[in-house]
XYZ file of C-alpha atoms in Angstrom:
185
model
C -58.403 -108.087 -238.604
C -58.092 -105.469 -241.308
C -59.452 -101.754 -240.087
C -61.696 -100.429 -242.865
C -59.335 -97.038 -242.024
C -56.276 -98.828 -242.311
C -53.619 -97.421 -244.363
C -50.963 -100.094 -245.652
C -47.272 -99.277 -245.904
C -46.025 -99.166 -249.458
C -42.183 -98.121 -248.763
C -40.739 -96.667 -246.045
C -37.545 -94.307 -246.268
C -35.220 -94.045 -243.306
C -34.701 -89.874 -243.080
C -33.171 -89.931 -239.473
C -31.509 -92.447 -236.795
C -30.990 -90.451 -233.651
C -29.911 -91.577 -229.886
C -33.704 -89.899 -229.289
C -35.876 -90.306 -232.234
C -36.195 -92.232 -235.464
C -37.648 -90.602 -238.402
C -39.103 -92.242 -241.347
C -41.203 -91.182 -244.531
C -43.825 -93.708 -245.512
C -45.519 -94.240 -248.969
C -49.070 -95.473 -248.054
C -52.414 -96.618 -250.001
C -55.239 -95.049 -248.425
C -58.431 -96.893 -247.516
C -59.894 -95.577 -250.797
C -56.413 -96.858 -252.785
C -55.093 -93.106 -253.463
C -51.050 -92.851 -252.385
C -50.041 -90.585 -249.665
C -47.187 -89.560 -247.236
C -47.407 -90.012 -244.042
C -43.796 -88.758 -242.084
C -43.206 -90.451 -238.297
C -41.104 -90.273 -235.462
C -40.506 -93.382 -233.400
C -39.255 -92.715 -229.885
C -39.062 -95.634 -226.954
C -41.258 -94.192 -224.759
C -41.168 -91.978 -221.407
C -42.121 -91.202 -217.910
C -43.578 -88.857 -216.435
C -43.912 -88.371 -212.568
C -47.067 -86.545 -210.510
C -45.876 -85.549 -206.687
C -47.939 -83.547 -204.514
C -45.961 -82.471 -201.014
C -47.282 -82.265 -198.205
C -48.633 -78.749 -198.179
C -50.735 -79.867 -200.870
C -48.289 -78.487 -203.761
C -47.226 -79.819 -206.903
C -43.791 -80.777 -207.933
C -42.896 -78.994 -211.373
C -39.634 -78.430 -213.006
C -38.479 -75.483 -215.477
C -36.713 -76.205 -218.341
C -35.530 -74.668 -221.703
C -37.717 -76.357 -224.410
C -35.583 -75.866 -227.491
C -38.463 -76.626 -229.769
C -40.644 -74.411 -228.350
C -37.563 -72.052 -227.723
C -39.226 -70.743 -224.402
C -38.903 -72.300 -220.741
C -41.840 -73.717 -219.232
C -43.207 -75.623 -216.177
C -43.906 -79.357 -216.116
C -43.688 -82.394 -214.090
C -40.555 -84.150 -214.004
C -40.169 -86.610 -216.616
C -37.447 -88.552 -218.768
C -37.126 -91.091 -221.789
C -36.763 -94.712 -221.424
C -33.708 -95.961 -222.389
C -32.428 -98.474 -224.520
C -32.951 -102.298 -222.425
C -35.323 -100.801 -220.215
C -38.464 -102.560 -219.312
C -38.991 -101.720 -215.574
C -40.619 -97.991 -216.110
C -41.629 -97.783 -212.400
C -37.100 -98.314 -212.349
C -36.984 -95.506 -214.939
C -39.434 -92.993 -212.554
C -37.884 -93.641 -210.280
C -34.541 -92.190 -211.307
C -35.987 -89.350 -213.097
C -37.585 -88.514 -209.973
C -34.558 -88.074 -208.353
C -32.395 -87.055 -210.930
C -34.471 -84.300 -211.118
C -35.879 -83.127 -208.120
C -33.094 -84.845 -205.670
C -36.670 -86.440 -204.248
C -36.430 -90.314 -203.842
C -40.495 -91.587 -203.416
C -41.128 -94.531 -200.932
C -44.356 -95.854 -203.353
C -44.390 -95.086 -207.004
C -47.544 -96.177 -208.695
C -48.771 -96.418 -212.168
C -51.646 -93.778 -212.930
C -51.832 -94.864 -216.894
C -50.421 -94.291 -220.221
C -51.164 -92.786 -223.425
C -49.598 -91.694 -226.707
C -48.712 -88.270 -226.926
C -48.634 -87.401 -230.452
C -50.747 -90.133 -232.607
C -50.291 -88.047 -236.077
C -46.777 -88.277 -236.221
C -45.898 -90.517 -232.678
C -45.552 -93.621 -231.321
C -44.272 -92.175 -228.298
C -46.021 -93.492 -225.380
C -45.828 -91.611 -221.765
C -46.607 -94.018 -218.496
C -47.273 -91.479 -216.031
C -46.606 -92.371 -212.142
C -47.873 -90.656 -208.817
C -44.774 -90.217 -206.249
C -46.020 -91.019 -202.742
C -44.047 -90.560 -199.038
C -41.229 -89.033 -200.977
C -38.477 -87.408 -199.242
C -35.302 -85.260 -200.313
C -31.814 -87.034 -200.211
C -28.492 -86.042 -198.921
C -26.913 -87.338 -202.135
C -29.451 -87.405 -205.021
C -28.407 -89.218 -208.541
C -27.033 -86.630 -210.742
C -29.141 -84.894 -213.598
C -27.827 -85.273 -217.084
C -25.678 -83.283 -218.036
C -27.329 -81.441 -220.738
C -30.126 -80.588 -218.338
C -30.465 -77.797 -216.454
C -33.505 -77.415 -214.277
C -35.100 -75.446 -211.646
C -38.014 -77.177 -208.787
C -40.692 -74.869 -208.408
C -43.502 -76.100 -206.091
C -47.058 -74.828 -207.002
C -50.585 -74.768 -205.095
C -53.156 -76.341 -207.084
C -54.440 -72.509 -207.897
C -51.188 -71.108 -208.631
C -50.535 -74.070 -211.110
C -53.957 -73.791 -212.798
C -52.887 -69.539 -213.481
C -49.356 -70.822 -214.842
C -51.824 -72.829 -217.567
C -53.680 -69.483 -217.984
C -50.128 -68.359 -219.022
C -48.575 -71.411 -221.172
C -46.022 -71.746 -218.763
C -47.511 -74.996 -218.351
C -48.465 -76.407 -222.053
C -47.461 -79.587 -222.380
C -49.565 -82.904 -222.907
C -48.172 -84.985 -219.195
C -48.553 -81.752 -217.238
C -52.199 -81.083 -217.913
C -52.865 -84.688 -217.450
C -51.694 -84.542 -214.342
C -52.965 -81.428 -213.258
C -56.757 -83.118 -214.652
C -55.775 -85.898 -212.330
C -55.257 -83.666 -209.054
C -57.893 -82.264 -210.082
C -60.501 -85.130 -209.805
C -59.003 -86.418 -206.646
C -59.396 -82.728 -205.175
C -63.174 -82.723 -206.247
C -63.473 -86.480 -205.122
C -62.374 -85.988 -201.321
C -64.865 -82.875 -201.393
């Protein structure tokens, strides 16, 4: 089935190859047969993981974003790699390479697409249940440095006031506490 807003690929120049991301600069015809440019990055895909402890706070990390060239808050997250398939695996491990927490139940919440103009990327975000801190937790990459911070819900929703939390999987998940909260009321 052709979309009557489909654009179709005329050429398509290879700009980048990275271990991350793959760049490429399409020549398109436009629905209404004009030309156009239309630049993309292809990226396998990531997780991103939504804990609440106990005393009813949420699990956040703070990083250095280098493209935003600020740290912020978010929830912990990591790409899929090359061969993987099993993304509740790939939580998993970021879970605990991140927060030291291993999680007894990991369960889907959904996926989206993160960046449409310009991304394939697609984030399957995952709610940590019965998790618990290890003695001897995978290690975190070692280009990452990270602090846990643990936030009420009201102290998170002030650090969005801020931008300290800005990103796309954060305020998902923060939307998603949000409607449970509201639902057990």
């Amino acid at each position: 089935m052709t979309e009557k807003f489909e654009e179709k690929t005329i050429s398509r120049d290879v700009i980048y190859d990275g271990a991350v991301v793959h760049l490429v600069r399409d020549k398109v015809e436009l629905p209404d047969g004009r030309e156009a440019f239309r630049e993309l990055v292809f990226h396998r895909g990531a997780v991103g993981i939504f804990a609440v402890t106990k005393e009813e706070k949420i699990v956040l990390v703070r990083q250095f974003r280098k493209a935003l060239e600020k740290s912020i808050l978010e929830i912990p997250a990591g790409k899929i790699e090359e061969g993987e398939e099993d993304y509740q695996k790939v939580a998993e491990r970021e879970f605990e390479e991140e927060t030291g927490y291993q999680s007894q139940e990991m369960n889907l919440i959904t996926s989206f697409i993160t960046s449409p103009g310009i991304s394939n990327e697609k984030l399957y975000l995952y709610e940590a249940k019965d998790f618990h801190q290890v003695d001897n937790p995978l290690p975190q990459d070692d280009d990452e440095f990270l602090e846990i911070v643990e936030l009420s819900f009201s102290e998170a929703e002030e650090k969005m006031a801020t931008g300290e939390i800005c990103d796309a999987k954060t305020i998902y998940a923060m939307l998603y506490w949000q409607q449970r909260i509201e639902g057990q009321k």
